Amino acid sequence: MIFMAQRPLDVLNRALESSVLVGLKGGRELRGKLNGFDVHVNLVLEGAEDIQGGEAAKRYGTMVIRGDSVVFISPAE
Amino acid sequence: MIFMAQRPLDVLNRALESSVLVGLKGGRELRGKLNGFDVHVNLVLEGAEDIQGGEAAKRYGTMVIRGDSVVFISPAE
Amino acid sequence: MIFMAQRPLDVLNRALESSVLVGLKGGRELRGKLNGFDVHVNLVLEGAEDIQGGEAAKRYGTMVIRGDSVVFISPAE
Amino acid sequence: MIFMAQRPLDVLNRALESSVLVGLKGGRELRGKLNGFDVHVNLVLEGAEDIQGGEAAKRYGTMVIRGDSVVFISPAE
Amino acid sequence: MIFMAQRPLDVLNRALESSVLVGLKGGRELRGKLNGFDVHVNLVLEGAEDIQGGEAAKRYGTMVIRGDSVVFISPAE
Amino acid sequence: MIFMAQRPLDVLNRALESSVLVGLKGGRELRGKLNGFDVHVNLVLEGAEDIQGGEAAKRYGTMVIRGDSVVFISPAE
Amino acid sequence: MIFMAQRPLDVLNRALESSVLVGLKGGRELRGKLNGFDVHVNLVLEGAEDIQGGEAAKRYGTMVIRGDSVVFISPAE
């Protein structure tokens, strides 16, 4: 039924090893290198940083994020 | 039992490669080209923009949105 | 066990192609023609409008609404 | 293991065609005749009214309510 | 693996036909006689009353409560 | 894959018949003797007390807590 | 389809017996030694402490955290 479309998990797969912006429930945004994910959209970010007003406000290093808290993932361009 | 009705995922399928407005939980609205989706209503938007008061307030590029956060999808007409 | 009762999805089925009022989580109400739905109560509305104080405050055209956000559907009488 | 107990869905079944008060998440209460329900506790109310301070504040006619939004159902006595 | 422990549903079973205090999400508390329940912890209360400051503030009669809204059930001692 | 690790339910099992502090969604904390639990982390507390500022603010006796409302369980040391 | 990626649960497995920072829904952060976890991302922390403004504000000892409340886990570096 569906063709010529990008599947959401394929987009994440192509973003592996690249910088992504991750939006969480409640409005928080994190940036880091996407090192892995699974079908629940649980994510592994490396060099994760809290982004506030476009600036890195806090550094976390490696971070496992539960998919349940994720609103969006946007690969850097 | 049901006939002469449009199935929700068929409407999304017809909207592929077109501009859609996406409403998220909490009231946020995004606009972008619908490049893909899956049965969980996870979406791929290209050229995604935050819409506030009808204006693009922030640009995100490609964006994978988790279906769990989606309230509605409205294809541009 | 249950008899002489209307099943919720049957009521939606009879409302197809008619105007319905849809209540969403958070209190928002939309009106439009019910063009389709599925077992998750995902809905397709045509000519969807935001209703505030009984008035149409914003027009959306066709709208796919995720069942997870729906509180009630009330067919116009 | 359980005996001499009323099952929740049996209580709803006996309330069919009678007036019920329905409490929703967020505190809203609706009154109407229970015309049907299913195992997800999706409900069909006829002559549904918003109840505020014991008074009918708004009339909706027939209403399909998603079980996910329901806190309680109390049959009129 | 587990022994010498009380299973949560066994405790509810022993509380049948006795008065229980039920805590709901959002902080509301109800008191009534537990007339039934099922594995989803959907409850049937008879003579249900809203409890505020230790006093009965509102009477509901029979009430079916969806387990999804229940935080705790405490049998009277 | 995983070894030399404590499984969460094993920790609960060892805490049976001991005092535990239970954190609920919304920030409320309860203390009581853990008399039982199941795989959904539904809990049975005996002598449950609301803890506010380190003090017992309200006594509940036996309490069945739905796992869905539980944030953490911390055995007394 | 996916390769050269770290799976989220593998990252947790490597963090066993090390200090982790755990972010919970609502913004609370806890620090402790990760002693165990399961596929639901239920966690066992040893020496768990509430972290506020980078300081330990409250000590809990051993703590079982339900995965449903977890937003992220960040191993100390």
Coordinates of C-alpha atoms in Angstrom, one line a residue:
Chain A
M1 CA 0.0 0.0 0.0
I2 CA 2.7 2.5 0.9
F3 CA 5.6 3.2 -1.5
M4 CA 8.1 5.8 -2.2
A5 CA 8.1 6.8 1.4
Q6 CA 10.8 6.9 4.1
R7 CA 10.2 4.7 7.1
P8 CA 10.8 6.5 10.4
L9 CA 13.3 3.9 11.6
D10 CA 15.2 4.1 8.3
V11 CA 15.7 7.8 8.9
L12 CA 17.1 7.1 12.3
N13 CA 19.4 4.4 10.8
R14 CA 20.9 6.8 8.3
A15 CA 21.4 9.3 11.2
L16 CA 23.6 6.9 13.1
E17 CA 27.0 8.4 14.0
S18 CA 25.7 11.9 13.3
S19 CA 24.5 14.7 15.5
V20 CA 20.8 14.8 16.2
L21 CA 18.5 17.1 18.2
V22 CA 16.1 15.1 20.4
G23 CA 12.9 16.7 21.8
L24 CA 11.5 15.3 25.0
K25 CA 8.1 15.5 26.6
G26 CA 7.8 18.7 28.6
G27 CA 9.8 20.6 26.0
R28 CA 13.4 19.8 26.9
E29 CA 15.8 19.4 24.0
L30 CA 19.1 17.5 23.9
R31 CA 21.8 17.3 21.2
G32 CA 24.3 14.5 20.8
K33 CA 25.7 11.9 18.4
L34 CA 23.2 9.1 17.8
N35 CA 25.1 6.0 18.6
G36 CA 22.3 3.5 18.7
F37 CA 18.5 3.0 19.0
D38 CA 16.0 0.1 19.1
V39 CA 12.5 -0.5 17.9
H40 CA 11.0 1.2 21.0
V41 CA 13.0 4.3 19.9
N42 CA 15.1 4.0 23.0
L43 CA 18.2 6.1 22.0
V44 CA 21.9 6.1 22.8
L45 CA 23.4 9.6 22.5
E46 CA 27.1 10.3 22.9
G47 CA 28.2 13.7 24.1
A48 CA 24.7 14.6 25.0
E49 CA 24.0 18.2 25.9
D50 CA 20.9 20.1 27.2
I51 CA 20.1 22.8 24.7
Q52 CA 18.4 26.0 26.0
G53 CA 18.0 29.0 23.7
G54 CA 20.3 27.3 21.1
E55 CA 23.1 27.0 23.6
A56 CA 24.5 23.9 25.4
A57 CA 23.4 24.4 29.0
K58 CA 24.6 21.1 30.6
R59 CA 26.7 18.2 29.5
Y60 CA 25.9 14.6 30.2
G61 CA 28.3 12.4 28.2
T62 CA 26.7 9.1 27.1
M63 CA 23.0 9.0 27.6
V64 CA 20.4 6.3 27.2
I65 CA 17.0 7.9 26.6
R66 CA 13.7 5.9 26.9
G67 CA 11.6 6.1 23.8
D68 CA 8.5 6.7 25.8
S69 CA 9.9 10.2 26.6
V70 CA 10.9 11.1 23.1
V71 CA 8.7 13.5 21.0
F72 CA 11.0 13.9 18.0
I73 CA 14.5 13.3 16.6
S74 CA 15.9 15.7 14.1
P75 CA 19.2 14.8 12.3
A76 CA 21.6 17.8 11.9
E77 CA 21.9 18.8 8.3
Chain B
M1 CA -19.4 -3.6 8.7
I2 CA -17.8 -0.3 7.6
F3 CA -18.0 0.9 4.0
M4 CA -17.7 4.0 2.0
A5 CA -15.4 5.4 4.6
Q6 CA -11.8 6.6 4.4
R7 CA -9.4 4.8 6.6
P8 CA -7.1 7.1 8.7
L9 CA -3.9 5.5 7.3
D10 CA -5.1 5.8 3.7
V11 CA -5.6 9.5 4.2
L12 CA -1.9 9.7 5.4
N13 CA -0.8 7.6 2.5
R14 CA -2.4 10.1 0.0
A15 CA -0.7 12.9 1.8
L16 CA 2.8 11.5 1.2
E17 CA 5.1 14.1 -0.4
S18 CA 2.7 16.9 0.5
S19 CA 2.7 19.5 3.1
V20 CA 0.9 18.6 6.4
L21 CA 0.2 20.4 9.6
V22 CA 0.9 18.2 12.7
G23 CA -0.6 18.9 16.1
L24 CA 1.3 17.6 19.1
K25 CA 0.3 17.0 22.7
G26 CA 0.7 20.2 24.6
G27 CA -0.6 22.3 21.7
R28 CA 2.6 22.6 19.6
E29 CA 2.1 22.6 15.8
L30 CA 4.6 21.7 13.1
R31 CA 4.4 22.0 9.4
G32 CA 6.5 20.0 6.9
K33 CA 6.4 17.7 3.9
L34 CA 5.2 14.2 5.0
N35 CA 8.0 11.8 3.7
G36 CA 6.9 8.7 5.5
F37 CA 5.0 7.1 8.4
D38 CA 4.4 3.7 9.9
V39 CA 1.4 2.0 11.6
H40 CA 2.3 3.6 15.0
V41 CA 1.7 7.0 13.2
N42 CA 5.4 7.7 13.7
L43 CA 6.0 10.4 11.1
V44 CA 8.9 11.6 8.9
L45 CA 8.6 15.3 8.1
E46 CA 11.0 17.1 5.7
G47 CA 11.6 20.8 6.2
A48 CA 9.8 20.7 9.5
E49 CA 9.0 24.1 11.0
D50 CA 7.4 25.1 14.4
I51 CA 4.3 27.1 13.6
Q52 CA 3.2 29.9 16.1
G53 CA 0.4 32.3 15.2
G54 CA 0.5 31.0 11.6
E55 CA 4.2 31.8 11.2
A56 CA 7.3 29.6 11.0
A57 CA 9.0 30.3 14.3
K58 CA 11.8 27.7 14.2
R59 CA 13.2 25.4 11.4
Y60 CA 14.3 21.8 12.1
G61 CA 15.0 20.1 8.7
T62 CA 14.1 16.4 8.7
M63 CA 12.3 15.3 11.8
V64 CA 11.1 11.9 13.0
I65 CA 8.1 12.4 15.3
R66 CA 6.9 9.6 17.6
G67 CA 3.2 8.7 17.0
D68 CA 2.6 8.7 20.7
S69 CA 3.0 12.5 20.7
V70 CA 0.8 13.2 17.7
V71 CA -2.8 14.5 18.2
F72 CA -3.7 15.2 14.6
I73 CA -2.3 15.4 11.0
S74 CA -4.0 17.8 8.6
P75 CA -2.9 17.7 4.9
A76 CA -2.6 21.1 3.2
E77 CA -5.4 21.7 0.7
Chain C
M1 CA -24.2 -11.4 28.1
I2 CA -24.9 -8.0 26.7
F3 CA -28.0 -7.4 24.6
M4 CA -30.3 -4.6 23.4
A5 CA -27.3 -2.3 23.6
Q6 CA -25.6 -0.1 21.0
R7 CA -21.9 -0.9 20.6
P8 CA -19.7 2.2 20.6
L9 CA -18.2 1.5 17.1
D10 CA -21.7 0.9 15.6
V11 CA -22.7 4.4 16.7
L12 CA -19.6 5.8 15.0
N13 CA -20.4 3.7 11.9
R14 CA -23.9 5.2 11.7
A15 CA -22.4 8.7 12.1
L16 CA -20.2 8.3 9.0
E17 CA -20.7 11.2 6.5
S18 CA -22.4 13.3 9.2
S19 CA -21.2 16.1 11.3
V20 CA -19.7 15.2 14.6
L21 CA -18.3 17.1 17.6
V22 CA -15.0 15.6 18.8
G23 CA -13.7 16.3 22.3
L24 CA -9.9 16.0 22.8
K25 CA -7.8 15.6 25.9
G26 CA -7.1 19.1 27.4
G27 CA -10.6 20.3 26.5
R28 CA -10.3 21.3 22.9
E29 CA -13.4 20.6 20.7
L30 CA -13.4 20.1 16.9
R31 CA -16.4 19.8 14.5
G32 CA -16.3 18.2 11.1
K33 CA -17.8 15.5 8.9
L34 CA -16.8 12.0 10.0
N35 CA -15.3 10.5 6.9
G36 CA -13.7 7.4 8.5
F37 CA -12.4 5.7 11.6
D38 CA -10.6 2.5 12.7
V39 CA -10.7 0.3 15.7
H40 CA -8.2 2.5 17.6
V41 CA -10.8 5.3 17.2
N42 CA -8.4 7.1 14.9
L43 CA -10.7 9.5 13.1
V44 CA -10.9 11.2 9.7
L45 CA -12.7 14.5 9.8
E46 CA -13.5 16.6 6.7
G47 CA -13.9 20.4 7.0
A48 CA -12.6 20.2 10.6
E49 CA -13.0 23.4 12.7
D50 CA -11.8 24.3 16.1
I51 CA -14.9 25.2 18.2
Q52 CA -14.6 27.8 20.9
G53 CA -17.6 29.2 22.7
G54 CA -19.8 27.5 20.1
E55 CA -18.1 29.3 17.2
A56 CA -15.6 28.0 14.6
A57 CA -12.3 29.6 15.6
K58 CA -9.9 28.0 13.1
R59 CA -10.4 25.8 10.0
Y60 CA -8.2 22.8 9.2
G61 CA -9.7 21.0 6.2
T62 CA -9.2 17.3 6.3
M63 CA -7.8 16.0 9.6
V64 CA -6.6 12.6 10.9
I65 CA -7.0 12.5 14.7
R66 CA -5.2 9.9 16.7
G67 CA -7.7 7.9 18.9
D68 CA -5.4 8.2 21.9
S69 CA -6.2 12.0 22.1
V70 CA -10.0 11.5 21.7
V71 CA -12.2 11.8 24.8
F72 CA -15.7 11.7 23.1
I73 CA -17.4 11.8 19.7
S74 CA -20.9 13.3 19.6
P75 CA -22.9 13.0 16.3
A76 CA -24.9 16.1 15.4
E77 CA -28.6 15.5 15.8
Chain D
M1 CA -10.9 -17.7 43.8
I2 CA -13.4 -14.8 43.8
F3 CA -17.0 -15.5 44.7
M4 CA -20.1 -13.6 45.9
A5 CA -18.7 -10.6 44.1
Q6 CA -20.1 -8.3 41.4
R7 CA -18.0 -8.0 38.3
P8 CA -17.5 -4.5 37.1
L9 CA -18.8 -5.2 33.6
D10 CA -21.9 -6.9 35.0
V11 CA -22.8 -3.8 37.0
L12 CA -22.5 -1.8 33.7
N13 CA -24.7 -4.4 32.0
R14 CA -27.4 -4.0 34.6
A15 CA -27.2 -0.2 34.2
L16 CA -28.0 -0.4 30.4
E17 CA -31.0 1.8 29.5
S18 CA -30.7 3.7 32.8
S19 CA -29.3 7.1 33.7
V20 CA -25.6 7.0 34.8
L21 CA -23.2 9.7 36.0
V22 CA -19.8 9.4 34.3
G23 CA -16.6 10.9 35.8
L24 CA -13.8 11.8 33.3
K25 CA -10.1 12.4 33.8
G26 CA -9.7 16.1 34.8
G27 CA -12.8 16.1 36.9
R28 CA -15.5 16.6 34.3
E29 CA -18.8 14.8 35.0
L30 CA -21.5 13.8 32.4
R31 CA -25.0 12.4 32.9
G32 CA -27.0 10.4 30.3
K33 CA -28.7 7.1 29.6
L34 CA -26.2 4.3 29.1
N35 CA -27.1 2.8 25.7
G36 CA -24.0 0.6 25.3
F37 CA -20.4 -0.2 26.2
D38 CA -17.7 -2.6 25.2
V39 CA -14.8 -4.3 27.1
H40 CA -12.6 -1.3 26.8
V41 CA -15.3 0.6 28.8
N42 CA -16.0 2.7 25.7
L43 CA -19.5 4.0 26.5
V44 CA -22.5 5.2 24.5
L45 CA -24.5 7.8 26.3
E46 CA -27.9 9.1 25.1
G47 CA -29.0 12.6 26.1
A48 CA -25.5 13.3 27.5
E49 CA -25.2 16.5 29.6
D50 CA -22.3 18.2 31.3
I51 CA -23.0 18.4 35.0
Q52 CA -21.5 21.4 36.9
G53 CA -22.6 22.0 40.5
G54 CA -25.4 19.4 40.1
E55 CA -26.9 21.3 37.2
A56 CA -26.9 20.4 33.4
A57 CA -24.6 23.0 31.9
K58 CA -24.4 21.8 28.3
R59 CA -26.3 19.2 26.2
Y60 CA -24.6 16.9 23.7
G61 CA -27.2 14.3 22.6
T62 CA -25.7 11.0 21.8
M63 CA -22.0 10.7 22.8
V64 CA -19.4 7.9 22.4
I65 CA -16.9 8.2 25.2
R66 CA -13.5 6.5 25.0
G67 CA -12.9 4.2 28.0
D68 CA -9.4 5.6 28.4
S69 CA -10.9 8.9 29.6
V70 CA -13.3 7.3 32.1
V71 CA -12.6 7.4 35.8
F72 CA -16.0 6.1 37.1
I73 CA -19.5 5.2 36.1
S74 CA -22.2 5.5 38.8
P75 CA -25.7 4.3 38.0
A76 CA -28.6 6.5 39.2
E77 CA -30.5 4.9 42.1
Chain E
M1 CA 10.7 -17.6 43.9
I2 CA 8.3 -15.6 46.1
F3 CA 6.8 -17.2 49.2
M4 CA 5.3 -16.1 52.5
A5 CA 4.0 -13.1 50.7
Q6 CA 0.5 -11.8 50.2
R7 CA -0.5 -11.3 46.6
P8 CA -2.2 -7.9 45.9
L9 CA -5.3 -9.4 44.4
D10 CA -5.7 -11.8 47.4
V11 CA -5.8 -8.8 49.7
L12 CA -8.6 -7.3 47.6
N13 CA -10.4 -10.6 47.6
R14 CA -10.4 -10.7 51.4
A15 CA -11.6 -7.1 51.5
L16 CA -14.8 -8.0 49.5
E17 CA -18.0 -6.9 51.3
S18 CA -15.9 -4.7 53.6
S19 CA -15.4 -0.9 53.6
V20 CA -12.3 0.3 51.7
L21 CA -10.7 3.6 51.1
V22 CA -9.7 4.1 47.4
G23 CA -7.1 6.7 46.3
L24 CA -7.4 8.0 42.7
K25 CA -4.9 9.8 40.5
G26 CA -5.1 13.5 41.2
G27 CA -5.5 12.9 45.0
R28 CA -9.2 12.2 45.2
E29 CA -10.2 9.6 47.9
L30 CA -13.5 7.6 47.9
R31 CA -14.9 5.3 50.6
G32 CA -17.4 2.5 50.0
K33 CA -18.1 -1.2 50.4
L34 CA -16.0 -3.2 47.9
N35 CA -18.5 -5.3 46.0
G36 CA -16.3 -6.6 43.3
F37 CA -13.2 -6.2 41.2
D38 CA -11.4 -7.8 38.2
V39 CA -7.8 -8.4 37.2
H40 CA -7.5 -4.8 35.8
V41 CA -8.3 -3.6 39.3
N42 CA -11.6 -2.2 38.0
L43 CA -13.6 -1.9 41.2
V44 CA -17.3 -1.9 42.2
L45 CA -18.0 0.2 45.3
E46 CA -21.4 0.3 47.0
G47 CA -22.4 3.4 48.9
A48 CA -19.4 5.3 47.5
E49 CA -18.6 8.6 49.1
D50 CA -16.1 11.3 48.3
I51 CA -13.9 11.9 51.3
Q52 CA -12.5 15.3 52.0
G53 CA -10.7 16.1 55.2
G54 CA -11.9 12.8 56.6
E55 CA -15.6 13.7 56.0
A56 CA -18.0 12.4 53.4
A57 CA -18.4 15.3 51.0
K58 CA -20.6 13.8 48.3
R59 CA -22.5 10.5 47.9
Y60 CA -22.6 8.4 44.7
G61 CA -24.3 5.1 45.5
T62 CA -22.9 2.2 43.4
M63 CA -19.8 3.2 41.4
V64 CA -17.7 1.3 38.9
I65 CA -14.1 2.7 39.0
R66 CA -11.6 2.0 36.2
G67 CA -8.4 0.4 37.5
D68 CA -6.4 2.8 35.4
S69 CA -7.4 5.6 37.7
V70 CA -6.7 3.8 41.0
V71 CA -3.6 4.6 43.0
F72 CA -4.3 2.5 46.1
I73 CA -7.0 0.5 47.9
S74 CA -6.9 0.4 51.7
P75 CA -9.3 -1.9 53.6
A76 CA -10.8 -0.5 56.8
E77 CA -9.4 -2.2 59.8
Chain F
M1 CA 24.3 -11.2 28.3
I2 CA 23.7 -9.8 31.8
F3 CA 25.4 -11.3 34.8
M4 CA 26.6 -10.3 38.2
A5 CA 23.6 -8.0 38.4
Q6 CA 20.6 -7.8 40.8
R7 CA 17.3 -8.1 39.1
P8 CA 14.8 -5.5 40.3
L9 CA 12.2 -8.1 41.4
D10 CA 14.8 -10.0 43.3
V11 CA 15.5 -6.9 45.3
L12 CA 11.8 -6.6 46.1
N13 CA 11.7 -10.2 47.1
R14 CA 14.5 -9.8 49.6
A15 CA 12.7 -6.8 51.0
L16 CA 9.6 -8.8 51.9
E17 CA 8.5 -8.4 55.5
S18 CA 10.8 -5.4 55.9
S19 CA 10.1 -1.7 55.9
V20 CA 10.2 0.1 52.5
L21 CA 9.8 3.7 51.4
V22 CA 7.6 3.9 48.3
G23 CA 7.6 6.9 46.0
L24 CA 4.5 7.6 43.9
K25 CA 3.9 9.7 40.8
G26 CA 3.2 13.3 41.9
G27 CA 5.9 13.1 44.6
R28 CA 3.9 11.4 47.5
E29 CA 6.0 9.0 49.7
L30 CA 4.6 6.1 51.8
R31 CA 6.3 3.9 54.3
G32 CA 5.2 0.5 55.4
K33 CA 6.1 -3.2 55.7
L34 CA 6.2 -4.8 52.2
N35 CA 3.9 -7.8 52.6
G36 CA 3.7 -8.8 48.9
F37 CA 4.0 -7.7 45.3
D38 CA 3.4 -9.1 41.8
V39 CA 5.1 -8.8 38.4
H40 CA 3.2 -5.5 37.7
V41 CA 4.9 -4.1 40.8
N42 CA 1.5 -3.9 42.5
L43 CA 2.4 -3.8 46.2
V44 CA 0.9 -4.8 49.5
L45 CA 2.0 -2.5 52.4
E46 CA 1.1 -3.2 56.0
G47 CA 1.0 -0.3 58.4
A48 CA 1.3 2.2 55.5
E49 CA 1.9 5.8 56.5
D50 CA 2.1 9.0 54.4
I51 CA 5.6 10.5 54.9
Q52 CA 5.9 14.3 54.8
G53 CA 9.1 16.0 55.8
G54 CA 10.3 12.7 57.2
E55 CA 7.3 12.4 59.5
A56 CA 4.3 10.1 59.4
A57 CA 1.4 12.4 58.4
K58 CA -1.4 9.9 58.0
R59 CA -1.9 6.2 58.7
Y60 CA -3.7 3.9 56.3
G61 CA -3.2 0.3 57.7
T62 CA -3.0 -2.3 54.9
M63 CA -2.7 -0.8 51.4
V64 CA -2.7 -2.3 47.9
I65 CA -0.8 0.1 45.6
R66 CA -1.1 -0.2 41.8
G67 CA 2.3 -0.6 40.2
D68 CA 1.4 1.9 37.6
S69 CA 1.5 4.7 40.2
V70 CA 4.9 3.6 41.7
V71 CA 8.1 5.5 40.9
F72 CA 10.5 3.7 43.3
I73 CA 10.7 1.3 46.2
S74 CA 13.6 1.8 48.6
P75 CA 14.1 -0.9 51.4
A76 CA 15.1 0.5 54.8
E77 CA 18.6 -0.3 55.7
Chain G
M1 CA 19.5 -3.4 8.8
I2 CA 21.2 -1.7 11.7
F3 CA 24.9 -2.2 12.3
M4 CA 27.8 -0.5 13.9
A5 CA 25.4 0.8 16.5
Q6 CA 25.2 0.5 20.2
R7 CA 22.0 -1.0 21.5
P8 CA 20.5 0.9 24.5
L9 CA 20.5 -2.2 26.8
D10 CA 24.1 -3.0 25.9
V11 CA 25.1 0.5 27.1
L12 CA 23.2 -0.2 30.4
N13 CA 25.0 -3.6 30.7
R14 CA 28.4 -2.0 30.4
A15 CA 27.4 0.6 33.1
L16 CA 26.7 -2.2 35.7
E17 CA 28.6 -1.6 38.9
S18 CA 29.3 2.0 37.9
S19 CA 27.8 5.3 39.0
V20 CA 24.9 6.5 36.8
L21 CA 22.7 9.6 36.7
V22 CA 19.1 8.8 36.3
G23 CA 16.5 11.4 35.1
L24 CA 12.9 10.8 36.0
K25 CA 9.7 12.2 34.6
G26 CA 9.0 15.6 36.2
G27 CA 12.7 16.5 36.2
R28 CA 14.0 14.8 39.3
E29 CA 17.6 13.4 39.0
L30 CA 19.1 10.6 41.1
R31 CA 22.7 9.3 41.2
G32 CA 23.8 5.8 42.4
K33 CA 25.6 2.7 41.4
L34 CA 23.7 0.7 38.8
N35 CA 23.4 -2.8 40.4
G36 CA 20.8 -4.2 37.9
F37 CA 18.1 -3.6 35.4
D38 CA 15.6 -5.6 33.3
V39 CA 14.1 -5.3 29.8
H40 CA 11.5 -2.8 31.1
V41 CA 14.4 -0.6 32.2
N42 CA 13.4 -1.1 35.8
L43 CA 16.6 -0.2 37.6
V44 CA 18.4 -1.2 40.8
L45 CA 20.5 1.7 42.2
E46 CA 22.7 1.3 45.3
G47 CA 23.6 4.3 47.4
A48 CA 20.9 6.3 45.5
E49 CA 20.9 10.1 46.1
D50 CA 18.6 12.9 45.0
I51 CA 20.7 15.4 43.0
Q52 CA 19.6 19.1 43.2
G53 CA 21.9 21.7 41.7
G54 CA 24.7 19.1 41.4
E55 CA 24.5 18.3 45.1
A56 CA 23.2 15.2 46.9
A57 CA 20.1 16.5 48.7
K58 CA 18.7 13.2 50.1
R59 CA 20.0 9.7 50.5
Y60 CA 17.9 6.6 49.9
G61 CA 20.3 3.6 50.0
T62 CA 19.1 0.8 47.6
M63 CA 16.3 1.8 45.3
V64 CA 14.3 0.0 42.7
I65 CA 13.0 2.4 40.1
R66 CA 10.2 1.5 37.7
G67 CA 11.2 1.9 34.1
D68 CA 8.0 3.7 33.3
S69 CA 9.3 6.7 35.3
V70 CA 12.7 6.8 33.7
V71 CA 13.6 9.5 31.1
F72 CA 17.3 8.8 30.7
I73 CA 20.3 7.0 32.3
S74 CA 23.7 8.6 31.9
P75 CA 26.8 6.6 33.0
A76 CA 29.5 8.6 34.8
E77 CA 32.6 9.1 32.7

